[in-house]
PDB file of C-alpha atoms and ligand atoms in Angstrom:
ATOM      1  CA  MET J  23       0.000   0.000   0.000  1.00 95.00           C
ATOM      2  CA  ILE J  24       1.300   3.433  -0.892  1.00 97.00           C
ATOM      3  CA  THR J  25       1.939   5.619   2.173  1.00 97.00           C
ATOM      4  CA  THR J  26       2.725   9.210   3.078  1.00 98.00           C
ATOM      5  CA  SER J  27       6.380   8.210   3.582  1.00 97.00           C
ATOM      6  CA  ASP J  28       6.658   7.293  -0.093  1.00 98.00           C
ATOM      7  CA  THR J  29       8.501   9.462  -2.578  1.00 98.00           C
ATOM      8  CA  VAL J  30       8.434   9.993  -6.298  1.00 98.00           C
ATOM      9  CA  THR J  31      11.687  10.017  -8.274  1.00 98.00           C
ATOM     10  CA  LEU J  32      12.134  13.194 -10.289  1.00 98.00           C
ATOM     11  CA  ASP J  33      13.742  13.349 -13.726  1.00 94.00           C
ATOM     12  CA  SER J  34      16.838  14.742 -11.968  1.00 94.00           C
ATOM     13  CA  GLY J  35      17.169  11.448 -10.074  1.00 97.00           C
ATOM     14  CA  HIS J  36      16.274  13.049  -6.740  1.00 98.00           C
ATOM     15  CA  ARG J  37      13.319  11.888  -4.686  1.00 98.00           C
ATOM     16  CA  MET J  38      10.456  14.079  -3.544  1.00 98.00           C
ATOM     17  CA  PRO J  39       7.919  13.192  -0.819  1.00 98.00           C
ATOM     18  CA  LEU J  40       4.404  12.602  -2.176  1.00 98.00           C
ATOM     19  CA  VAL J  41       2.879  14.744   0.565  1.00 98.00           C
ATOM     20  CA  GLY J  42       4.250  18.145   1.479  1.00 98.00           C
ATOM     21  CA  PHE J  43       3.136  21.212   3.390  1.00 98.00           C
ATOM     22  CA  GLY J  44       1.961  24.223   1.398  1.00 98.00           C
ATOM     23  CA  THR J  45       2.907  27.472   3.105  1.00 98.00           C
ATOM     24  CA  TRP J  46       1.043  30.242   1.278  1.00 98.00           C
ATOM     25  CA  GLN J  47      -0.320  32.540   4.034  1.00 97.00           C
ATOM     26  CA  VAL J  48       1.170  30.190   6.621  1.00 97.00           C
ATOM     27  CA  GLY J  49       3.642  31.226   9.340  1.00 97.00           C
ATOM     28  CA  ARG J  50       6.466  29.871  11.471  1.00 98.00           C
ATOM     29  CA  LYS J  51       4.232  28.258  14.103  1.00 98.00           C
ATOM     30  CA  ALA J  52       2.204  26.237  11.602  1.00 98.00           C
ATOM     31  CA  VAL J  53       5.404  25.075   9.868  1.00 98.00           C
ATOM     32  CA  ALA J  54       6.798  23.912  13.221  1.00 98.00           C
ATOM     33  CA  ILE J  55       3.535  22.054  13.960  1.00 98.00           C
ATOM     34  CA  ALA J  56       3.643  20.470  10.514  1.00 98.00           C
ATOM     35  CA  ALA J  57       7.261  19.376  10.964  1.00 98.00           C
ATOM     36  CA  ALA J  58       6.390  17.830  14.343  1.00 98.00           C
ATOM     37  CA  ALA J  59       3.373  16.114  12.744  1.00 98.00           C
ATOM     38  CA  GLY J  60       5.636  14.383  10.227  1.00 98.00           C
ATOM     39  CA  TYR J  61       5.764  16.563   7.094  1.00 98.00           C
ATOM     40  CA  ARG J  62       9.220  16.450   5.531  1.00 98.00           C
ATOM     41  CA  SER J  63       8.566  18.612   2.471  1.00 98.00           C
ATOM     42  CA  PHE J  64       7.811  22.346   2.584  1.00 98.00           C
ATOM     43  CA  ASP J  65       6.724  24.449  -0.359  1.00 98.00           C
ATOM     44  CA  THR J  66       7.321  28.191  -0.203  1.00 98.00           C
ATOM     45  CA  ALA J  67       7.980  31.016  -2.690  1.00 98.00           C
ATOM     46  CA  ALA J  68       9.669  34.402  -2.767  1.00 98.00           C
ATOM     47  CA  MET J  69       6.218  35.876  -3.361  1.00 98.00           C
ATOM     48  CA  TYR J  70       4.845  34.376  -0.112  1.00 98.00           C
ATOM     49  CA  ALA J  71       7.337  36.545   1.818  1.00 98.00           C
ATOM     50  CA  ASN J  72       7.593  33.798   4.464  1.00 98.00           C
ATOM     51  CA  GLU J  73      10.765  31.910   3.521  1.00 98.00           C
ATOM     52  CA  LYS J  74      12.462  33.001   6.746  1.00 98.00           C
ATOM     53  CA  GLN J  75       9.490  31.812   8.828  1.00 98.00           C
ATOM     54  CA  VAL J  76       9.495  28.479   6.983  1.00 98.00           C
ATOM     55  CA  GLY J  77      13.215  28.027   7.720  1.00 98.00           C
ATOM     56  CA  ASP J  78      12.722  28.973  11.371  1.00 98.00           C
ATOM     57  CA  GLY J  79       9.628  26.773  11.641  1.00 98.00           C
ATOM     58  CA  PHE J  80      11.164  23.439  10.724  1.00 98.00           C
ATOM     59  CA  ARG J  81      14.200  24.227  12.893  1.00 98.00           C
ATOM     60  CA  ASP J  82      11.853  24.972  15.834  1.00 98.00           C
ATOM     61  CA  ALA J  83      10.718  21.348  15.492  1.00 98.00           C
ATOM     62  CA  GLY J  84      14.326  20.150  15.736  1.00 98.00           C
ATOM     63  CA  LEU J  85      14.789  19.384  12.036  1.00 98.00           C
ATOM     64  CA  THR J  86      17.799  20.385   9.959  1.00 98.00           C
ATOM     65  CA  PRO J  87      17.862  21.250   6.245  1.00 98.00           C
ATOM     66  CA  ASP J  88      19.130  17.717   5.581  1.00 98.00           C
ATOM     67  CA  ASP J  89      15.899  16.323   7.023  1.00 98.00           C
ATOM     68  CA  VAL J  90      13.579  18.194   4.686  1.00 98.00           C
ATOM     69  CA  PHE J  91      12.787  18.689   1.004  1.00 98.00           C
ATOM     70  CA  LEU J  92      12.586  22.442   0.343  1.00 98.00           C
ATOM     71  CA  THR J  93      10.913  24.070  -2.652  1.00 99.00           C
ATOM     72  CA  SER J  94      10.850  27.779  -3.492  1.00 98.00           C
ATOM     73  CA  LYS J  95       9.964  29.794  -6.578  1.00 98.00           C
ATOM     74  CA  VAL J  96      11.131  32.806  -8.538  1.00 98.00           C
ATOM     75  CA  TRP J  97       8.406  35.454  -8.831  1.00 98.00           C
ATOM     76  CA  ARG J  98       7.420  37.011 -12.135  1.00 96.00           C
ATOM     77  CA  SER J  99       9.024  40.393 -11.466  1.00 97.00           C
ATOM     78  CA  ASP J 100      12.365  38.645 -10.786  1.00 98.00           C
ATOM     79  CA  MET J 101      12.391  36.648 -14.020  1.00 98.00           C
ATOM     80  CA  GLY J 102      15.313  37.120 -16.436  1.00 98.00           C
ATOM     81  CA  TYR J 103      18.821  35.656 -16.257  1.00 98.00           C
ATOM     82  CA  GLN J 104      20.670  37.653 -13.599  1.00 98.00           C
ATOM     83  CA  SER J 105      17.624  38.432 -11.497  1.00 98.00           C
ATOM     84  CA  THR J 106      16.684  34.737 -11.343  1.00 98.00           C
ATOM     85  CA  LEU J 107      20.163  33.942 -10.027  1.00 98.00           C
ATOM     86  CA  ARG J 108      19.770  36.721  -7.461  1.00 98.00           C
ATOM     87  CA  SER J 109      16.313  35.476  -6.502  1.00 98.00           C
ATOM     88  CA  TYR J 110      17.658  31.956  -5.949  1.00 98.00           C
ATOM     89  CA  ALA J 111      20.459  33.242  -3.722  1.00 98.00           C
ATOM     90  CA  ALA J 112      17.955  35.295  -1.710  1.00 98.00           C
ATOM     91  CA  SER J 113      15.648  32.284  -1.241  1.00 98.00           C
ATOM     92  CA  CYS J 114      18.558  30.186   0.053  1.00 98.00           C
ATOM     93  CA  ARG J 115      19.617  32.995   2.366  1.00 98.00           C
ATOM     94  CA  ASN J 116      16.084  33.470   3.709  1.00 98.00           C
ATOM     95  CA  LEU J 117      15.660  29.758   4.335  1.00 98.00           C
ATOM     96  CA  GLY J 118      19.153  29.513   5.820  1.00 98.00           C
ATOM     97  CA  VAL J 119      20.319  26.779   3.444  1.00 98.00           C
ATOM     98  CA  ASP J 120      23.163  26.320   0.967  1.00 98.00           C
ATOM     99  CA  ALA J 121      20.912  24.846  -1.714  1.00 98.00           C
ATOM    100  CA  LEU J 122      17.255  24.094  -2.390  1.00 98.00           C
ATOM    101  CA  ASP J 123      15.889  20.694  -3.330  1.00 98.00           C
ATOM    102  CA  LEU J 124      13.656  22.265  -5.950  1.00 98.00           C
ATOM    103  CA  PHE J 125      13.443  25.725  -7.517  1.00 99.00           C
ATOM    104  CA  LEU J 126      10.463  26.612  -9.702  1.00 99.00           C
ATOM    105  CA  ILE J 127       9.389  29.347 -12.098  1.00 98.00           C
ATOM    106  CA  HIS J 128       6.291  30.501 -10.190  1.00 98.00           C
ATOM    107  CA  TRP J 129       4.174  31.561 -13.203  1.00 98.00           C
ATOM    108  CA  PRO J 130       4.823  31.664 -16.937  1.00 98.00           C
ATOM    109  CA  HIS J 131       5.842  35.065 -18.363  1.00 97.00           C
ATOM    110  CA  SER J 132       4.093  36.650 -21.325  1.00 96.00           C
ATOM    111  CA  ASP J 133       7.453  37.514 -22.914  1.00 98.00           C
ATOM    112  CA  ASP J 134       8.990  34.347 -24.418  1.00 98.00           C
ATOM    113  CA  ARG J 135      12.469  35.845 -24.271  1.00 98.00           C
ATOM    114  CA  VAL J 136      12.183  36.377 -20.502  1.00 98.00           C
ATOM    115  CA  MET J 137      10.902  32.814 -20.073  1.00 98.00           C
ATOM    116  CA  ILE J 138      13.863  31.368 -21.965  1.00 98.00           C
ATOM    117  CA  GLU J 139      16.415  33.531 -20.150  1.00 98.00           C
ATOM    118  CA  THR J 140      14.916  32.508 -16.819  1.00 98.00           C
ATOM    119  CA  TRP J 141      15.099  28.831 -17.720  1.00 98.00           C
ATOM    120  CA  ARG J 142      18.714  29.295 -18.825  1.00 98.00           C
ATOM    121  CA  ALA J 143      19.508  30.678 -15.369  1.00 98.00           C
ATOM    122  CA  MET J 144      17.762  27.722 -13.742  1.00 98.00           C
ATOM    123  CA  GLU J 145      19.779  25.340 -15.948  1.00 98.00           C
ATOM    124  CA  HIS J 146      22.951  27.147 -14.905  1.00 98.00           C
ATOM    125  CA  LEU J 147      22.097  26.615 -11.222  1.00 98.00           C
ATOM    126  CA  LEU J 148      21.510  22.941 -11.943  1.00 98.00           C
ATOM    127  CA  GLU J 149      24.746  22.523 -13.910  1.00 98.00           C
ATOM    128  CA  GLN J 150      26.720  24.215 -11.143  1.00 97.00           C
ATOM    129  CA  GLY J 151      25.206  21.856  -8.582  1.00 97.00           C
ATOM    130  CA  ASP J 152      23.689  24.830  -6.754  1.00 98.00           C
ATOM    131  CA  VAL J 153      20.211  23.269  -6.804  1.00 98.00           C
ATOM    132  CA  GLU J 154      19.089  19.628  -6.853  1.00 98.00           C
ATOM    133  CA  SER J 155      16.152  19.979  -9.265  1.00 98.00           C
ATOM    134  CA  ILE J 156      14.447  22.703 -11.283  1.00 98.00           C
ATOM    135  CA  GLY J 157      10.880  22.961 -12.470  1.00 98.00           C
ATOM    136  CA  VAL J 158       7.900  25.138 -13.261  1.00 98.00           C
ATOM    137  CA  SER J 159       4.517  26.067 -11.860  1.00 98.00           C
ATOM    138  CA  ASN J 160       1.227  26.935 -13.524  1.00 98.00           C
ATOM    139  CA  PHE J 161       2.614  25.972 -16.946  1.00 98.00           C
ATOM    140  CA  SER J 162       0.302  24.992 -19.798  1.00 98.00           C
ATOM    141  CA  GLU J 163       1.256  22.556 -22.537  1.00 98.00           C
ATOM    142  CA  SER J 164       2.325  25.435 -24.795  1.00 98.00           C
ATOM    143  CA  ASP J 165       4.499  26.928 -22.039  1.00 98.00           C
ATOM    144  CA  LEU J 166       6.202  23.530 -21.722  1.00 98.00           C
ATOM    145  CA  ASP J 167       6.622  23.450 -25.502  1.00 98.00           C
ATOM    146  CA  LEU J 168       8.408  26.800 -25.416  1.00 98.00           C
ATOM    147  CA  LEU J 169      10.995  25.530 -22.924  1.00 98.00           C
ATOM    148  CA  ALA J 170      11.401  22.260 -24.827  1.00 98.00           C
ATOM    149  CA  ALA J 171      12.129  24.173 -28.037  1.00 98.00           C
ATOM    150  CA  HIS J 172      15.063  25.944 -26.367  1.00 97.00           C
ATOM    151  CA  SER J 173      16.391  23.469 -23.819  1.00 97.00           C
ATOM    152  CA  ASN J 174      17.161  19.807 -23.297  1.00 93.00           C
ATOM    153  CA  VAL J 175      16.530  20.053 -19.561  1.00 97.00           C
ATOM    154  CA  VAL J 176      13.023  18.844 -18.810  1.00 98.00           C
ATOM    155  CA  PRO J 177      11.355  20.498 -15.786  1.00 98.00           C
ATOM    156  CA  ALA J 178      11.354  17.991 -12.904  1.00 98.00           C
ATOM    157  CA  VAL J 179       7.955  19.241 -11.715  1.00 98.00           C
ATOM    158  CA  ASN J 180       4.968  21.217 -12.976  1.00 98.00           C
ATOM    159  CA  GLN J 181       3.043  22.486  -9.956  1.00 98.00           C
ATOM    160  CA  ILE J 182      -0.562  23.288 -10.873  1.00 98.00           C
ATOM    161  CA  GLU J 183      -3.853  23.993  -9.119  1.00 98.00           C
ATOM    162  CA  LEU J 184      -5.446  20.557  -9.051  1.00 98.00           C
ATOM    163  CA  ASN J 185      -8.263  18.877  -7.110  1.00 98.00           C
ATOM    164  CA  PRO J 186     -10.970  16.317  -7.969  1.00 98.00           C
ATOM    165  CA  LEU J 187     -13.217  19.050  -9.447  1.00 97.00           C
ATOM    166  CA  ARG J 188     -10.335  20.239 -11.657  1.00 97.00           C
ATOM    167  CA  PRO J 189      -8.161  17.145 -12.202  1.00 97.00           C
ATOM    168  CA  HIS J 190      -6.392  18.501 -15.327  1.00 97.00           C
ATOM    169  CA  THR J 191      -6.301  15.009 -16.785  1.00 97.00           C
ATOM    170  CA  THR J 192      -4.942  16.148 -20.164  1.00 98.00           C
ATOM    171  CA  LEU J 193      -2.167  18.339 -18.741  1.00 98.00           C
ATOM    172  CA  ARG J 194      -1.302  15.649 -16.189  1.00 98.00           C
ATOM    173  CA  GLY J 195      -0.927  13.135 -19.015  1.00 98.00           C
ATOM    174  CA  GLU J 196       1.174  15.612 -20.951  1.00 98.00           C
ATOM    175  CA  ASN J 197       3.424  16.154 -17.901  1.00 98.00           C
ATOM    176  CA  GLN J 198       3.817  12.397 -17.520  1.00 98.00           C
ATOM    177  CA  ARG J 199       4.607  11.889 -21.199  1.00 98.00           C
ATOM    178  CA  ARG J 200       7.477  14.375 -20.848  1.00 97.00           C
ATOM    179  CA  GLY J 201       8.781  12.902 -17.574  1.00 97.00           C
ATOM    180  CA  ILE J 202       7.456  15.789 -15.467  1.00 98.00           C
ATOM    181  CA  VAL J 203       5.979  15.063 -12.033  1.00 98.00           C
ATOM    182  CA  THR J 204       2.681  16.841 -11.348  1.00 98.00           C
ATOM    183  CA  THR J 205       2.302  18.595  -8.004  1.00 98.00           C
ATOM    184  CA  ALA J 206      -1.128  19.800  -6.870  1.00 98.00           C
ATOM    185  CA  TRP J 207      -1.365  23.168  -5.182  1.00 98.00           C
ATOM    186  CA  SER J 208      -4.593  23.839  -3.281  1.00 98.00           C
ATOM    187  CA  PRO J 209      -5.448  20.117  -3.406  1.00 98.00           C
ATOM    188  CA  LEU J 210      -8.363  20.788  -1.033  1.00 98.00           C
ATOM    189  CA  GLY J 211      -9.926  23.366  -3.332  1.00 97.00           C
ATOM    190  CA  GLN J 212      -8.912  26.071  -0.840  1.00 95.00           C
ATOM    191  CA  GLY J 213     -11.391  24.638   1.645  1.00 89.00           C
ATOM    192  CA  GLY J 214     -14.313  25.610  -0.660  1.00 91.00           C
ATOM    193  CA  PRO J 215     -17.269  23.666  -2.145  1.00 94.00           C
ATOM    194  CA  LEU J 216     -15.128  20.604  -2.980  1.00 97.00           C
ATOM    195  CA  LEU J 217     -15.130  19.399   0.625  1.00 97.00           C
ATOM    196  CA  ALA J 218     -18.945  19.628   0.741  1.00 97.00           C
ATOM    197  CA  CYS J 219     -19.458  17.156  -2.130  1.00 97.00           C
ATOM    198  CA  PRO J 220     -21.858  14.431  -0.879  1.00 97.00           C
ATOM    199  CA  GLU J 221     -19.861  11.761  -2.744  1.00 98.00           C
ATOM    200  CA  LEU J 222     -16.807  12.633  -0.642  1.00 98.00           C
ATOM    201  CA  THR J 223     -18.860  12.695   2.572  1.00 98.00           C
ATOM    202  CA  SER J 224     -20.204   9.232   1.791  1.00 98.00           C
ATOM    203  CA  ILE J 225     -16.725   7.768   1.108  1.00 98.00           C
ATOM    204  CA  ALA J 226     -15.304   9.565   4.148  1.00 98.00           C
ATOM    205  CA  SER J 227     -17.929   8.060   6.455  1.00 98.00           C
ATOM    206  CA  GLN J 228     -17.222   4.562   5.101  1.00 98.00           C
ATOM    207  CA  HIS J 229     -13.597   4.926   6.221  1.00 98.00           C
ATOM    208  CA  GLY J 230     -14.211   7.040   9.338  1.00 98.00           C
ATOM    209  CA  VAL J 231     -12.068   9.899   7.990  1.00 98.00           C
ATOM    210  CA  SER J 232     -12.704  13.466   6.756  1.00 98.00           C
ATOM    211  CA  GLU J 233     -13.508  14.588   3.211  1.00 98.00           C
ATOM    212  CA  ALA J 234     -10.078  16.260   3.076  1.00 98.00           C
ATOM    213  CA  GLN J 235      -8.375  12.971   3.929  1.00 98.00           C
ATOM    214  CA  VAL J 236     -10.319  11.234   1.144  1.00 98.00           C
ATOM    215  CA  VAL J 237      -9.165  13.843  -1.385  1.00 98.00           C
ATOM    216  CA  LEU J 238      -5.540  13.601  -0.248  1.00 98.00           C
ATOM    217  CA  ARG J 239      -5.644   9.779  -0.259  1.00 98.00           C
ATOM    218  CA  TRP J 240      -7.046   9.936  -3.823  1.00 98.00           C
ATOM    219  CA  MET J 241      -3.975  11.999  -4.816  1.00 98.00           C
ATOM    220  CA  LEU J 242      -1.589   9.686  -2.972  1.00 98.00           C
ATOM    221  CA  GLN J 243      -2.984   6.618  -4.740  1.00 98.00           C
ATOM    222  CA  LYS J 244      -2.646   8.425  -8.083  1.00 97.00           C
ATOM    223  CA  GLN J 245       0.915   9.438  -7.152  1.00 96.00           C
ATOM    224  CA  ILE J 246       0.130  13.115  -7.562  1.00 98.00           C
ATOM    225  CA  VAL J 247       2.320  15.121  -5.186  1.00 98.00           C
ATOM    226  CA  ALA J 248       0.008  17.159  -2.920  1.00 98.00           C
ATOM    227  CA  ILE J 249       0.896  20.166  -0.767  1.00 98.00           C
ATOM    228  CA  PRO J 250      -2.159  20.928   1.407  1.00 98.00           C
ATOM    229  CA  ARG J 251      -1.891  23.937   3.674  1.00 98.00           C
ATOM    230  CA  SER J 252      -3.497  24.724   6.997  1.00 98.00           C
ATOM    231  CA  SER J 253      -2.817  26.861  10.036  1.00 97.00           C
ATOM    232  CA  ASN J 254      -4.968  24.691  12.292  1.00 98.00           C
ATOM    233  CA  PRO J 255      -3.033  22.054  14.312  1.00 98.00           C
ATOM    234  CA  GLN J 256      -5.773  19.407  14.043  1.00 98.00           C
ATOM    235  CA  ARG J 257      -6.156  19.862  10.296  1.00 98.00           C
ATOM    236  CA  ILE J 258      -2.371  19.985   9.775  1.00 98.00           C
ATOM    237  CA  ALA J 259      -2.108  16.574  11.473  1.00 98.00           C
ATOM    238  CA  GLN J 260      -5.193  15.190   9.732  1.00 98.00           C
ATOM    239  CA  ASN J 261      -3.861  16.067   6.290  1.00 98.00           C
ATOM    240  CA  ILE J 262      -0.857  13.769   6.681  1.00 98.00           C
ATOM    241  CA  ASP J 263      -2.750  11.035   8.548  1.00 98.00           C
ATOM    242  CA  LEU J 264      -3.581   9.083   5.389  1.00 98.00           C
ATOM    243  CA  ASP J 265      -2.038   5.677   5.931  1.00 98.00           C
ATOM    244  CA  GLY J 266      -4.840   4.056   7.951  1.00 98.00           C
ATOM    245  CA  PHE J 267      -7.202   3.463   5.007  1.00 98.00           C
ATOM    246  CA  GLU J 268      -7.141   2.707   1.297  1.00 98.00           C
ATOM    247  CA  LEU J 269      -9.647   3.768  -1.371  1.00 98.00           C
ATOM    248  CA  THR J 270     -11.108   1.023  -3.515  1.00 98.00           C
ATOM    249  CA  ASP J 271     -11.022   1.262  -7.316  1.00 98.00           C
ATOM    250  CA  ALA J 272     -14.768   1.986  -7.247  1.00 98.00           C
ATOM    251  CA  GLN J 273     -14.267   4.850  -4.772  1.00 98.00           C
ATOM    252  CA  ILE J 274     -11.460   6.285  -6.889  1.00 98.00           C
ATOM    253  CA  ALA J 275     -13.751   6.120  -9.928  1.00 98.00           C
ATOM    254  CA  ARG J 276     -16.502   7.943  -7.995  1.00 98.00           C
ATOM    255  CA  ILE J 277     -14.062  10.708  -7.075  1.00 98.00           C
ATOM    256  CA  ASP J 278     -12.841  10.831 -10.693  1.00 97.00           C
ATOM    257  CA  SER J 279     -16.446  11.426 -11.758  1.00 97.00           C
ATOM    258  CA  LEU J 280     -16.594  14.704  -9.784  1.00 96.00           C
ATOM    259  CA  ALA J 281     -14.561  16.408 -12.541  1.00 95.00           C
ATOM    260  CA  ARG J 282     -16.369  19.424 -13.965  1.00 81.00           C
TER     261      ARG J 282
HETATM  262  P1  A2P K  15      -7.303  26.255   7.897  1.00 97.26           P
HETATM  263  O1  A2P K  15      -5.969  26.900   7.771  1.00 97.26           O
HETATM  264  O2  A2P K  15      -8.236  26.970   8.811  1.00 97.26           O
HETATM  265  O3  A2P K  15      -7.201  24.766   8.198  1.00 97.26           O
HETATM  266  P2  A2P K  15      -5.726  24.287  -0.026  1.00 97.26           P
HETATM  267  O4  A2P K  15      -4.571  23.520   0.533  1.00 97.26           O
HETATM  268  O5  A2P K  15      -6.564  23.501  -0.998  1.00 97.26           O
HETATM  269  O6  A2P K  15      -5.358  25.650  -0.537  1.00 97.26           O
HETATM  270  O7  A2P K  15      -6.747  24.543   1.194  1.00 97.26           O
HETATM  271  C1  A2P K  15      -6.390  25.381   2.265  1.00 97.26           C
HETATM  272  C2  A2P K  15      -7.645  25.834   2.946  1.00 97.26           C
HETATM  273  O8  A2P K  15      -8.393  24.681   3.381  1.00 97.26           O
HETATM  274  C3  A2P K  15      -7.367  26.652   4.154  1.00 97.26           C
HETATM  275  O9  A2P K  15      -8.358  27.650   4.208  1.00 97.26           O
HETATM  276  C4  A2P K  15      -7.507  25.695   5.318  1.00 97.26           C
HETATM  277  O10 A2P K  15      -8.006  26.372   6.437  1.00 97.26           O
HETATM  278  C5  A2P K  15      -8.495  24.691   4.804  1.00 97.26           C
HETATM  279  N1  A2P K  15      -8.202  23.321   5.251  1.00 97.26           N
HETATM  280  C6  A2P K  15      -6.986  22.738   5.349  1.00 97.26           C
HETATM  281  N2  A2P K  15      -7.084  21.468   5.758  1.00 97.26           N
HETATM  282  C7  A2P K  15      -8.398  21.225   5.919  1.00 97.26           C
HETATM  283  C8  A2P K  15      -9.144  20.075   6.331  1.00 97.26           C
HETATM  284  N3  A2P K  15      -8.533  18.941   6.672  1.00 97.26           N
HETATM  285  N4  A2P K  15     -10.487  20.189   6.390  1.00 97.26           N
HETATM  286  C9  A2P K  15     -11.102  21.354   6.064  1.00 97.26           C
HETATM  287  N5  A2P K  15     -10.462  22.465   5.665  1.00 97.26           N
HETATM  288  C10 A2P K  15      -9.119  22.403   5.588  1.00 97.26           C
END
């Protein structure tokens, strides 16, 4: 049975935990609670303006950088060759680490030239051994095509907004075809209508778990990396407590059918 301790191997050869902690609008205390609850992967971004809190948070729980998988992202206004290199150095400094496990382009840029220059800087960081893996976020198929036309380095990850209502089946298949691991941001639909779906409530009650746990278990069994976020200690713990039940094929199919 697949568990929350399992990892996925990225195109770079490095391994990434299948469940991580999303930190948008999340502070030091929640990161420390998450680290104590067992999360070993933390996803931040320059734009979140909380990299320092994330670094302090996992250390508060007694973890060192070697214990965790750290992701950050270059923001749109910092894209371009030199400014991407500067952004990477600032992220490392803020997190208090020598290198990140994964560095992403946060959003595609409307100017192709800026996109390509940014990816060249990311490739440089990879070649120098300054970062373990590089990837993208919120990229469409055509954005991936643009990089592929100018580079032989395939993004290790494409992090997209994904949940059972918006499963992005086509883009997920396209990522897979290219050797790109899909990561789901806001896997819980930002706590909105998704978690009120009666189908999820029914499956949740059969297993004695919450709707959120059903959604996250669905991702785990599909080997989609998920980075749920919460500032509530009970929900932080619940979101990584996924190993005590397994969804049947029929339940997975019912959740698949929620796609709009
Ligand atoms: P809170 O911080 O009060 O727990 P997403 O990861 O999809 O962006 O969702 C994050 C939102 O969902 C937050 O508002 C968070 O609120 C809420 N949330 C996180 N975990 C759960 C859960 N297990 N059950 C219900 N809501 C949750």
